CSV table of C-alpha atoms and ligand atoms in Angstrom, one decimal:
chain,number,residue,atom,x,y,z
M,1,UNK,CA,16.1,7.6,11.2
M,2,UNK,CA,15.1,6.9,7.5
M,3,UNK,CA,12.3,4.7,6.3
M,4,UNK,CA,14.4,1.5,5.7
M,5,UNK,CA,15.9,1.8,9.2
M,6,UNK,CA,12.5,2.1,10.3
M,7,UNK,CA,10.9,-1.3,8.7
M,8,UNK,CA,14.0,-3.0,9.5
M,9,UNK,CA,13.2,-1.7,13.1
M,10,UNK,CA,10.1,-3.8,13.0
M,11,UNK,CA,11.5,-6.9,11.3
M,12,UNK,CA,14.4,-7.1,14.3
M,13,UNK,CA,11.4,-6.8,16.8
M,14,UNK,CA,9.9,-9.8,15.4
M,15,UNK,CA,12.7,-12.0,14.4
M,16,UNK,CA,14.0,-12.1,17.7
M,17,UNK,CA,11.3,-13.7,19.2
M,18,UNK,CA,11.6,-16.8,15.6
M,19,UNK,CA,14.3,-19.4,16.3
M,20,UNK,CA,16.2,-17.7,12.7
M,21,UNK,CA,19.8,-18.2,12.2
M,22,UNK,CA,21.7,-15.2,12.0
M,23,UNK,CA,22.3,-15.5,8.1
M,24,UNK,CA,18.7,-16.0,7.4
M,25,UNK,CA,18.3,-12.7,9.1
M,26,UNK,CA,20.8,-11.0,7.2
M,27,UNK,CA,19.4,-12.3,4.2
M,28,UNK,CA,15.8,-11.4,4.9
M,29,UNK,CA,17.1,-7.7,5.4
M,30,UNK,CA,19.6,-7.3,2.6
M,31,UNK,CA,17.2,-6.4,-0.9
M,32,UNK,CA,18.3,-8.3,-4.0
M,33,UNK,CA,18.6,-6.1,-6.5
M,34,UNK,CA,18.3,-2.0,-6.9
M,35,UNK,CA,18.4,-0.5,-10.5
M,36,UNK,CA,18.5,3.1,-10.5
M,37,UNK,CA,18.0,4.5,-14.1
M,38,UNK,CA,18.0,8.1,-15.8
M,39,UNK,CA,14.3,8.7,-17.6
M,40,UNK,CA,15.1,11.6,-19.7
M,41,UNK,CA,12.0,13.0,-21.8
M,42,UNK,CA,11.0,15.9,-23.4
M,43,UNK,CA,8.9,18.3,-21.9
M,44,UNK,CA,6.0,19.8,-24.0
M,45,UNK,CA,8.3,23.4,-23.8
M,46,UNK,CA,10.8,21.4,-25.6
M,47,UNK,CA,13.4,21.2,-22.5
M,48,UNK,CA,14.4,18.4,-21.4
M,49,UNK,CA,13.6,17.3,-18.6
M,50,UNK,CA,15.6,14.8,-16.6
M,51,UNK,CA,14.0,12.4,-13.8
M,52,UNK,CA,15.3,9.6,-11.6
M,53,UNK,CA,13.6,5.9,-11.8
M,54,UNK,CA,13.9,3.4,-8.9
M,55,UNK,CA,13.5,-0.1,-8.7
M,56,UNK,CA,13.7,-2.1,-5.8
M,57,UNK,CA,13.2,-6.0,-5.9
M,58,UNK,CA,13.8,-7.0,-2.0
M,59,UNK,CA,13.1,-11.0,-1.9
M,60,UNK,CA,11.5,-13.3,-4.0
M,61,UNK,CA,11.5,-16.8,-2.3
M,62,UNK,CA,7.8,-17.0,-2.8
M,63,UNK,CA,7.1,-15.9,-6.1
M,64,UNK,CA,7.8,-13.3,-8.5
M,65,UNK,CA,8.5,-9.7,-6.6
M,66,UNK,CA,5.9,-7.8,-6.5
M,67,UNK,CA,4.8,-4.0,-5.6
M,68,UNK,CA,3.8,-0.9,-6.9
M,69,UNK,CA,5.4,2.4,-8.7
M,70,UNK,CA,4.8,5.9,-6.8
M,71,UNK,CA,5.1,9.0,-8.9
M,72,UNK,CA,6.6,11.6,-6.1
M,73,UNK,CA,8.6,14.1,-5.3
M,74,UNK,CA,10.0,12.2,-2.2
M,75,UNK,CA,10.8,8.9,-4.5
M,76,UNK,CA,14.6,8.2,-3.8
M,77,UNK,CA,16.1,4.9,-2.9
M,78,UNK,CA,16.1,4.7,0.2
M,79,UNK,CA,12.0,5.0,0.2
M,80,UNK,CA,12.2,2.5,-2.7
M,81,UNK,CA,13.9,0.3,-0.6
M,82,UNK,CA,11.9,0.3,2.5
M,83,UNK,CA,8.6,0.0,0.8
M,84,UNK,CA,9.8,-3.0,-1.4
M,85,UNK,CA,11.0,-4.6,2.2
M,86,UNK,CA,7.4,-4.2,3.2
M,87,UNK,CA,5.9,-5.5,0.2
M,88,UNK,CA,7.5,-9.0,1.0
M,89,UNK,CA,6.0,-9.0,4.7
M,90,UNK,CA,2.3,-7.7,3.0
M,91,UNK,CA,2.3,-10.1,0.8
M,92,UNK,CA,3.5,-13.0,3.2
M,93,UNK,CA,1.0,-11.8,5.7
M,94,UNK,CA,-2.1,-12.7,3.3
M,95,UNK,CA,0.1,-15.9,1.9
M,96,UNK,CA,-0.1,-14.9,-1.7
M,97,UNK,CA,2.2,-16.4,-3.9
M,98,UNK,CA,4.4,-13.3,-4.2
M,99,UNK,CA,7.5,-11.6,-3.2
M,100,UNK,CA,8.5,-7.9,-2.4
M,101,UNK,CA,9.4,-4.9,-4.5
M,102,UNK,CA,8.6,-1.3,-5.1
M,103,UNK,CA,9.8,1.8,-7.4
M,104,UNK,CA,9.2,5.0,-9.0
M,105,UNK,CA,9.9,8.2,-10.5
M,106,UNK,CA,11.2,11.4,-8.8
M,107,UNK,CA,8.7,13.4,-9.9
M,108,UNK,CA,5.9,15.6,-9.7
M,109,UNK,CA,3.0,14.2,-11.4
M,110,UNK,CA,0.7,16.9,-10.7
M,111,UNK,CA,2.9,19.5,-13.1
M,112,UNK,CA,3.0,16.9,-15.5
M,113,UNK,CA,0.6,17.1,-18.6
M,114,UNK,CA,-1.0,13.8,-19.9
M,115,UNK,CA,1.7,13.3,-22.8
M,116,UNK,CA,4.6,13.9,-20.2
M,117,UNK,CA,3.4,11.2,-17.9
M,118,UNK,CA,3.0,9.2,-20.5
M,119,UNK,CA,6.7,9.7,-22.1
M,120,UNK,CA,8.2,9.4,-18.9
M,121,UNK,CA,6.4,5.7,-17.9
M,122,UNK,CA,7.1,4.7,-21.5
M,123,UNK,CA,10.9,5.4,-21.3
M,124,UNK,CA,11.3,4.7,-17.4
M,125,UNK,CA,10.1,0.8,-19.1
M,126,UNK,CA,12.1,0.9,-21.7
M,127,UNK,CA,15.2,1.2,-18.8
M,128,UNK,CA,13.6,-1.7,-16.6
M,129,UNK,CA,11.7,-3.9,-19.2
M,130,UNK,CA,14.4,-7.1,-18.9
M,131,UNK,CA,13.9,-6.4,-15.0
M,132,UNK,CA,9.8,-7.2,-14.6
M,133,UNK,CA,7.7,-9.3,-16.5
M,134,UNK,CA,4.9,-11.8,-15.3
M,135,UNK,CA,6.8,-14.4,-13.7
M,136,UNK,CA,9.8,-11.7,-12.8
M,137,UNK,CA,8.4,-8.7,-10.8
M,138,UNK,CA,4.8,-7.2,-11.2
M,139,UNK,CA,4.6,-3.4,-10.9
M,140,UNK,CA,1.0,-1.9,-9.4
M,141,UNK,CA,0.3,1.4,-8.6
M,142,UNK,CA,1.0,3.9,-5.9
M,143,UNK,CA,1.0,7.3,-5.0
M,144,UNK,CA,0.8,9.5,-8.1
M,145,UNK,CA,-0.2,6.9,-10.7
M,146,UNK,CA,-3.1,5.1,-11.6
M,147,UNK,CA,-5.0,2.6,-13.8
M,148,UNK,CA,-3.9,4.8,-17.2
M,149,UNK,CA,0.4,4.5,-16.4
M,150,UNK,CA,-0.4,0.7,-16.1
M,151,UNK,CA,-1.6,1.1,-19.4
M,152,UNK,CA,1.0,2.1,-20.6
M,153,UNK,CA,3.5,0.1,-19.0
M,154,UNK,CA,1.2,-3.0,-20.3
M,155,UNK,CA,1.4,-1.6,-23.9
M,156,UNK,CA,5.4,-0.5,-23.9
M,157,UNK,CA,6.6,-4.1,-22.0
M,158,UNK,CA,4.9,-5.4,-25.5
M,159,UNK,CA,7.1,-4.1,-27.5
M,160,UNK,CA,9.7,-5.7,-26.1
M,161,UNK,CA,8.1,-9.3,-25.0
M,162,UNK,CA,5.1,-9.9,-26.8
M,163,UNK,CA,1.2,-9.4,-25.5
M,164,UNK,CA,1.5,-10.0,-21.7
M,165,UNK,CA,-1.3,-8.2,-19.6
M,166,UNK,CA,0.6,-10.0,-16.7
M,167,UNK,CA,3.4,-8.3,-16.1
M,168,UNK,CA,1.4,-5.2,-14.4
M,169,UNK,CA,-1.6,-5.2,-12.4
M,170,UNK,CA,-3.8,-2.1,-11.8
M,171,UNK,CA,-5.0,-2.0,-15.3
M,172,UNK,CA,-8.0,-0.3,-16.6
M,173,UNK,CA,-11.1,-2.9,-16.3
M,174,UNK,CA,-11.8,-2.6,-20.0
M,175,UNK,CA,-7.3,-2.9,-20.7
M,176,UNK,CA,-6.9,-6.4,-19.2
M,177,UNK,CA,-7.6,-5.1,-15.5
M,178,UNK,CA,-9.6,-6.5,-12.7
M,179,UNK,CA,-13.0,-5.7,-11.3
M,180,UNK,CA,-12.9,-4.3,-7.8
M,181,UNK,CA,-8.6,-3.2,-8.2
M,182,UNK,CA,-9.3,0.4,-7.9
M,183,UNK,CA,-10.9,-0.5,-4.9
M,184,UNK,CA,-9.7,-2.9,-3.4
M,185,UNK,CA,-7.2,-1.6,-0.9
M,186,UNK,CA,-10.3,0.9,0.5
M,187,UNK,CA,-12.7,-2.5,0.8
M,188,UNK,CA,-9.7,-3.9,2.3
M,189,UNK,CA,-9.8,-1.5,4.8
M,190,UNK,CA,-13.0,-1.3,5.7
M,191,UNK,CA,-13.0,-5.6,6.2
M,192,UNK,CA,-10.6,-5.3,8.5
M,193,UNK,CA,-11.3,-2.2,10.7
M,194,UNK,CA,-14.6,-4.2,10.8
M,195,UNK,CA,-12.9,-7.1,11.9
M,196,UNK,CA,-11.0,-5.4,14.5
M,197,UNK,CA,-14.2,-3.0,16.0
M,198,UNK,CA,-15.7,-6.4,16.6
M,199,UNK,CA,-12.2,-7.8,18.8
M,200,UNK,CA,-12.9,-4.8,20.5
M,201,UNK,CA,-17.0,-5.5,21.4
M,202,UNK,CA,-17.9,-2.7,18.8
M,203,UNK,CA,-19.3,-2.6,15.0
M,204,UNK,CA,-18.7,0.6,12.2
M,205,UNK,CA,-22.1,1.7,12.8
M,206,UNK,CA,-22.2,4.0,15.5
M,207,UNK,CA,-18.1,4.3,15.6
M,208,UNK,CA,-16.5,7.7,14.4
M,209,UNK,CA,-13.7,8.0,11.5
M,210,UNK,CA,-11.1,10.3,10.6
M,211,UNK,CA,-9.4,9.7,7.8
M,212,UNK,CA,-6.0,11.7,6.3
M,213,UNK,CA,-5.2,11.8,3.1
M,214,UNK,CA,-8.2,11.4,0.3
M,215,UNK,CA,-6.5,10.0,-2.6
M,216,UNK,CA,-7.6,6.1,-3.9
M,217,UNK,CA,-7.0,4.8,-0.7
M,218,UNK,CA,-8.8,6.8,1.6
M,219,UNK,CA,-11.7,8.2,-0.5
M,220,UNK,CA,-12.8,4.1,-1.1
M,221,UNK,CA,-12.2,3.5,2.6
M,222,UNK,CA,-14.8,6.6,3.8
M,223,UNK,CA,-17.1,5.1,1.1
M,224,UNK,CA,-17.4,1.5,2.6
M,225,UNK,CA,-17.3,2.1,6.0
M,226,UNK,CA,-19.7,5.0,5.6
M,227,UNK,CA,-21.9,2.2,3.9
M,228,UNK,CA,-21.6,0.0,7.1
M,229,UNK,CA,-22.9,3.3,9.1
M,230,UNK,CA,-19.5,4.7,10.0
M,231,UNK,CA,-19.5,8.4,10.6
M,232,UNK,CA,-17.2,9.8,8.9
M,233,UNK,CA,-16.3,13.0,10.7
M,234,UNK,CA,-13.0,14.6,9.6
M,235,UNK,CA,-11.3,14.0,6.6
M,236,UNK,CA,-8.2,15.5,5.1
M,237,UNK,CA,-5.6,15.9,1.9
M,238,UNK,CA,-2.4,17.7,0.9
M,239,UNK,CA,-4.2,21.2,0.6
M,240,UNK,CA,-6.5,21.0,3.8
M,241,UNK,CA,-9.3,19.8,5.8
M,242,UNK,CA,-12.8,19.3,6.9
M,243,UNK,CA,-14.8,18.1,10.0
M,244,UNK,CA,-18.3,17.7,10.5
M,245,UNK,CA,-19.5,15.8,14.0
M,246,UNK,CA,-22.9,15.2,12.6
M,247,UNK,CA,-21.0,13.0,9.7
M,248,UNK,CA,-19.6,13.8,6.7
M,249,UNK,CA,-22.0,13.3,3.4
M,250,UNK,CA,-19.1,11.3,1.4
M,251,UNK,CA,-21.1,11.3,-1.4
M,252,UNK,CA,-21.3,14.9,-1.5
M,253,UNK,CA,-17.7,15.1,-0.7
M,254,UNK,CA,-17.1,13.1,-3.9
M,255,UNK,CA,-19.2,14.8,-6.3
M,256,UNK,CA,-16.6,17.7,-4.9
M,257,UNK,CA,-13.4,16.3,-5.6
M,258,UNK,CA,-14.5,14.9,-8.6
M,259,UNK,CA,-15.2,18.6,-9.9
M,260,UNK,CA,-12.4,20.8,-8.0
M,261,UNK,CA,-9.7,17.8,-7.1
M,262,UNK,CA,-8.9,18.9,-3.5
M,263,UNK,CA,-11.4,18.8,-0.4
M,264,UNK,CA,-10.7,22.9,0.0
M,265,UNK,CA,-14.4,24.5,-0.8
M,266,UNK,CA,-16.2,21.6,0.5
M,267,UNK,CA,-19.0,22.9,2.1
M,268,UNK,CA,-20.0,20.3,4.2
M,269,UNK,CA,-18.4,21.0,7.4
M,270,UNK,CA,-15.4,23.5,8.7
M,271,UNK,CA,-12.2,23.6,7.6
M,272,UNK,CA,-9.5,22.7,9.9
M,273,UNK,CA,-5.5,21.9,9.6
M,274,UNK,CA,-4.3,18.9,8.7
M,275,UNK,CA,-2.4,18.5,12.1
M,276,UNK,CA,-5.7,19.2,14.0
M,277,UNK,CA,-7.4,16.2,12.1
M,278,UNK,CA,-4.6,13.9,13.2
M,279,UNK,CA,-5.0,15.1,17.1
M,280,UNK,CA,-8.9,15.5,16.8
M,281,UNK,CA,-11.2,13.2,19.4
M,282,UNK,CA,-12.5,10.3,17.5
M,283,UNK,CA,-12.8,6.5,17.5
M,284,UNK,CA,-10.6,5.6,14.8
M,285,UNK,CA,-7.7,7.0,13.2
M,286,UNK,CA,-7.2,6.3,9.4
M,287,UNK,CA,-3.6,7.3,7.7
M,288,UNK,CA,-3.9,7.2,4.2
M,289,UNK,CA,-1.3,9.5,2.9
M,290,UNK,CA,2.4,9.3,3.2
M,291,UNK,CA,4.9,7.8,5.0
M,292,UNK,CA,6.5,8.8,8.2
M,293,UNK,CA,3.9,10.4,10.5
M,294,UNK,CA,3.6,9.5,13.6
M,295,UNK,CA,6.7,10.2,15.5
M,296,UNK,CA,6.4,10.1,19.4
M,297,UNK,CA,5.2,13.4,19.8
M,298,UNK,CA,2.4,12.8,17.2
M,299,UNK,CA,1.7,9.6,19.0
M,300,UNK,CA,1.5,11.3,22.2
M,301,UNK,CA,-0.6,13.9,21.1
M,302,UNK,CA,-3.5,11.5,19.2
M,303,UNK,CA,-6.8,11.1,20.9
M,304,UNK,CA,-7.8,8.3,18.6
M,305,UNK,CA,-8.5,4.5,20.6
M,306,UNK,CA,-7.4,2.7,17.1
M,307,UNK,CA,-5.2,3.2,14.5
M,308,UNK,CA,-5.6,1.7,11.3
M,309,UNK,CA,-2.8,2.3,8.8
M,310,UNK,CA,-3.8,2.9,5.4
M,311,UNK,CA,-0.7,4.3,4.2
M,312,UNK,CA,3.2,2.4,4.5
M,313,UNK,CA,5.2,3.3,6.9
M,314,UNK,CA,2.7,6.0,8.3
M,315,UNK,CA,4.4,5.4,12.3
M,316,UNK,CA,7.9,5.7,13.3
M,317,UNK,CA,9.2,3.1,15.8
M,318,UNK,CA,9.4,5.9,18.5
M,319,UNK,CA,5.6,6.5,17.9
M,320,UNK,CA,5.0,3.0,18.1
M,321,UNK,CA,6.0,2.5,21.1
M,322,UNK,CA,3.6,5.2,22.5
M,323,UNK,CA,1.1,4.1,21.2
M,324,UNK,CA,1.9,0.7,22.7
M,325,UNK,CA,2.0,2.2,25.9
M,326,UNK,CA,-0.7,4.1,25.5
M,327,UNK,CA,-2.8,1.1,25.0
M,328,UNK,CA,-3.9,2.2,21.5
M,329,UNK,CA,-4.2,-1.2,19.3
M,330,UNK,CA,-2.3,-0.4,15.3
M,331,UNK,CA,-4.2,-2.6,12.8
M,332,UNK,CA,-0.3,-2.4,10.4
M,333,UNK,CA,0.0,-1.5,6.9
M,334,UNK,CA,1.2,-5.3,5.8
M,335,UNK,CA,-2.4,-6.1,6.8
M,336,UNK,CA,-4.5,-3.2,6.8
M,337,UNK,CA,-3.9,-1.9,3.2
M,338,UNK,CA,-3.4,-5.8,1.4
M,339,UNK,CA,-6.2,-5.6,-0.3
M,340,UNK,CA,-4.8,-3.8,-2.5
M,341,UNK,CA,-2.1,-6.5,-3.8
M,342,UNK,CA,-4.4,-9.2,-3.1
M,343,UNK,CA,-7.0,-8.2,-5.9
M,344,UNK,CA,-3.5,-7.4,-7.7
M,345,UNK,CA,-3.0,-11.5,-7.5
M,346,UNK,CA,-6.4,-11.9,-8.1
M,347,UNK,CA,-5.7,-10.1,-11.5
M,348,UNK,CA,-2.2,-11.5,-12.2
M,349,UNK,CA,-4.4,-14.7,-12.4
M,350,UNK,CA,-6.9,-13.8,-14.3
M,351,UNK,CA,-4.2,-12.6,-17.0
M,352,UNK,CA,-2.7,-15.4,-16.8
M,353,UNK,CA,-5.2,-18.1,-17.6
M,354,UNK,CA,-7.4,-15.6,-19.7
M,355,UNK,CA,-10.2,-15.8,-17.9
M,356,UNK,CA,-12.2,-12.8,-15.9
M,357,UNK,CA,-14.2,-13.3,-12.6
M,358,UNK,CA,-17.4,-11.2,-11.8
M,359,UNK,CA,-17.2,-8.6,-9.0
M,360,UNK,CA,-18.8,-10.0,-6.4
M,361,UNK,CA,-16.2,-13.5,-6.6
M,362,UNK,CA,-13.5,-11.0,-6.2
M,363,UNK,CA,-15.0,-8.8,-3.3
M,364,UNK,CA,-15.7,-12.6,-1.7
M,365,UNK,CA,-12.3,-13.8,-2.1
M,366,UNK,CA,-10.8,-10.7,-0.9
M,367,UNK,CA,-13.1,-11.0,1.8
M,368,UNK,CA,-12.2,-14.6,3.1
M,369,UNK,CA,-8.4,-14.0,2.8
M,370,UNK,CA,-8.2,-10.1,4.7
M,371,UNK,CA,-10.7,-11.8,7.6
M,372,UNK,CA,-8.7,-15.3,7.8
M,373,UNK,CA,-5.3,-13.2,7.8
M,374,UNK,CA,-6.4,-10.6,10.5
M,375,UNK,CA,-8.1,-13.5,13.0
M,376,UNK,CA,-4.7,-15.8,12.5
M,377,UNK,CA,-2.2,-12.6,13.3
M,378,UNK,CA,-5.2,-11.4,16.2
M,379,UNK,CA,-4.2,-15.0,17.4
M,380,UNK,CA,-0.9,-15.0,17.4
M,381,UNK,CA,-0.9,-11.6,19.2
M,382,UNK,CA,-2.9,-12.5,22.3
M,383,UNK,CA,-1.2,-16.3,22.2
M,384,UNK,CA,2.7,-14.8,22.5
M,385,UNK,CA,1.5,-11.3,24.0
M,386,UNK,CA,3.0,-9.2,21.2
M,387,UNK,CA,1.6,-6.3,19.1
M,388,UNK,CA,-0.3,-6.9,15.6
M,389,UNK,CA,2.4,-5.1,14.2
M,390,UNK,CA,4.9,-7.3,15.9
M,391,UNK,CA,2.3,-10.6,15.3
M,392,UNK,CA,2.4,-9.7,11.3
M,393,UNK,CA,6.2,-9.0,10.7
M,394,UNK,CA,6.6,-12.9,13.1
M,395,UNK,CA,4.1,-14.8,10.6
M,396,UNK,CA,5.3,-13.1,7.2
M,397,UNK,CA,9.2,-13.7,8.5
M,398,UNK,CA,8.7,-17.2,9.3
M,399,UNK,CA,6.8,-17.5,5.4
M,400,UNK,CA,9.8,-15.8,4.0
M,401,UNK,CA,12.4,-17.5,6.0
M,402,UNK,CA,11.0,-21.2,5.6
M,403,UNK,CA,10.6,-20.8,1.5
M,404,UNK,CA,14.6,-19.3,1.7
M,405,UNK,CA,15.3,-22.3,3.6
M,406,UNK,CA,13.2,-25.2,1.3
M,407,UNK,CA,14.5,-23.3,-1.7
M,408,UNK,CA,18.3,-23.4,-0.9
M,409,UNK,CA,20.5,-20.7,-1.2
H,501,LIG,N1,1.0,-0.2,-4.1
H,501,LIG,C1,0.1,-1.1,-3.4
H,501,LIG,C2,0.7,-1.5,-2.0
H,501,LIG,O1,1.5,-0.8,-1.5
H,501,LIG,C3,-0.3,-2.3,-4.2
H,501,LIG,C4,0.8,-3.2,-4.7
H,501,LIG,C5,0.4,-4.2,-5.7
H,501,LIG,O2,-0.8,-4.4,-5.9
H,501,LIG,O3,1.3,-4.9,-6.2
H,501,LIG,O4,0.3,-2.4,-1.5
């Protein structure tokens, strides 16, 4: 199965318990648009060095498409595709006025220096620039890039349509970003693993983590909810991992990877595979890496009582099923990790009428909109016996399908 089989898995589950007509359906599926582009670039050894862009805008009856740009070497389209289709659920699910897209470069950013990165975002916008723009499609990062390419793209759409911080979000606080973006998918987290502990009679303190995969995402997550007394007692990234049953300092971990950039050498637990993290005995399981995970056997094999998906697409429908017949609840990625893209909107807005908020408005407003989405798809889960997964794909599909409807074809 590939990855846009897979979220189309999950919207099928869900739309056949809405009263949709069979072309809405098809229409909520089909993406509107794909550009594929060439980025060619020269490579500081002079070569040249040819890459593949993607684009991917899947629906935009609620606003402007929206979704980030992942630097990776497993970028193709049909990844592109299945992210952008989740994009419009995530941003349905927290009702922000936004529709669905995702792209990126197949590439390896890590063997990239600074001025090939920068070459390769500059020309991949000079290929898409009439595609995005602030009221078109919004790109954001992902995997593999980061405040700096959003520069970049900020500063290259220019050239083509004039100053408009508001056709990226993501930016560098001091370049037209937001306050609280970098983190805001990790607070995000934390607010609604919270909310969930507390469905389930129990609070972060006193609860136990593991969390795979330490990039933006799950490095911001260990760091709140160790703050609220989580312990924090396996983490892992691409090159390896660490557990510690007294707790992890993350702190110390930090001051780690900020100096090395990998976990490996940490010496404040014992090393372990990444596999054994994923299977180890603990409260709450954290994906924050790629894609594509758990499959059944994985599911079967978890000791974990929650999972709460920081990554997209981290569980295959085979492995979601076990884990629904395990009994293991699955806080989803289209709410878990939307606090990413809703300090994004946050942003967008504050580009767009020139105007910055402080902090602690944004952590607040994040706040209200993560804990009002989880308790209303909670609801909807007990009320029509489904799971949140299932609950989140029903309320973002009706969104989606009643703006297609209002709007007109
Ligand atoms: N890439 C992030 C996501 O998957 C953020 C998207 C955005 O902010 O537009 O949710």
């Amino acid at each position: 199965m590939q990855a846009f089989e897979a979220t189309n898995y999950y919207f099928e589950q869900a739309a056949r318990l809405l009263d949709l007509t069979e072309n809405i359906r098809t229409l909520l599926v089909t993406p509107d648009r794909e550009v594929r582009v060439e980025v060619p670039i020269e490579l500081d050894s002079g070569r040249i060095g040819n890459f593949i862009g993607y684009r991917v805008q899947h629906d935009n009856s609620r606003g402007p498409y929206k979704g980030g740009l992942r630097y990776h070497p497993a970028v193709d389209q049909d990844e592109a595709r299945s992210l952008a289709s989740l994009m419009t659920w995530k941003t349905a699910v927290v009702d922000l006025p936004f529709g669905g897209a995702k792209g990126g470069i197949n590439c390896d950013p890590g063997k990239l220096s600074r001025g090939e990165l920068e070459r390769l975002t500059r020309k991949f916008i000079e290929k898409i620039h009439d595609t995005i723009g602030p009221h078109k499609d919004i790109p954001a990062p992902d995997m593999g890039t980061d405040a700096q390419v959003m520069a970049w793209i900020m500063n290259e759409y220019a050239k083509y349509a004039g100053f408009a911080p508001a056709c990226v979000t993501g930016k560098p606080v001091e370049f037209h970003g937001s306050a609280g973006r970098e983190a805001a998918t990790g607070f995000g987290l934390a607010i609604v693993t919270r909310e969930m502990l507390a469905r389930l009679q129990r609070t972060v303190a006193g609860t136990t983590f593991a969390i795979q995969g330490y990039g933006n995402v799950g490095s911001h997550t260990a760091r709140f909810l160790a703050q609220m007394g989580g312990k924090i007692v396996g983490v892992s990234d691409a090159y390896g991992a660490v557990v510690n049953r007294e707790g992890i300092d993350i702190a110390d971990l930090d001051r780690h990877v900020a100096v090395s950039h990998k976990i490996a050498g940490f010496k404040g637990g014992d090393t372990t595979t990444n596999e054994s993290l994923l299977t180890m005995a603990v409260d709450v399981l954290i994906p924050a890496a790629l894609g594509g995970i758990f499959d059944r056997e994985m599911a079967q094999a978890v000791q974990a009582s929650l999972i709460v998906e920081a990554a997209n697409g981290p569980t295959w429908p085979d492995g979601d099923e076990v884990f629904v017949t395990r009994g293991i609840p699955v806080v989803p990625d289209v709410l878990a990790n939307a606090g990413g893209v809703v300090v994004s909107y946050f942003e967008w807005v504050q580009n767009l009428q020139h105007f910055r908020w402080p902090l602690e408005q944004i952590q607040r407003e994040e706040e209200k909109r993560l804990v009002e989405a989880f308790r209303d798809i909670c609801d909807l889960a007990q009320r029509r016996s489904v799971s949140l997964r299932t609950a989140a794909f029903m309320k973002a599909i009706s969104r989606v399908g009643r703006a297609k409807v209002l709007g007109g074809i």
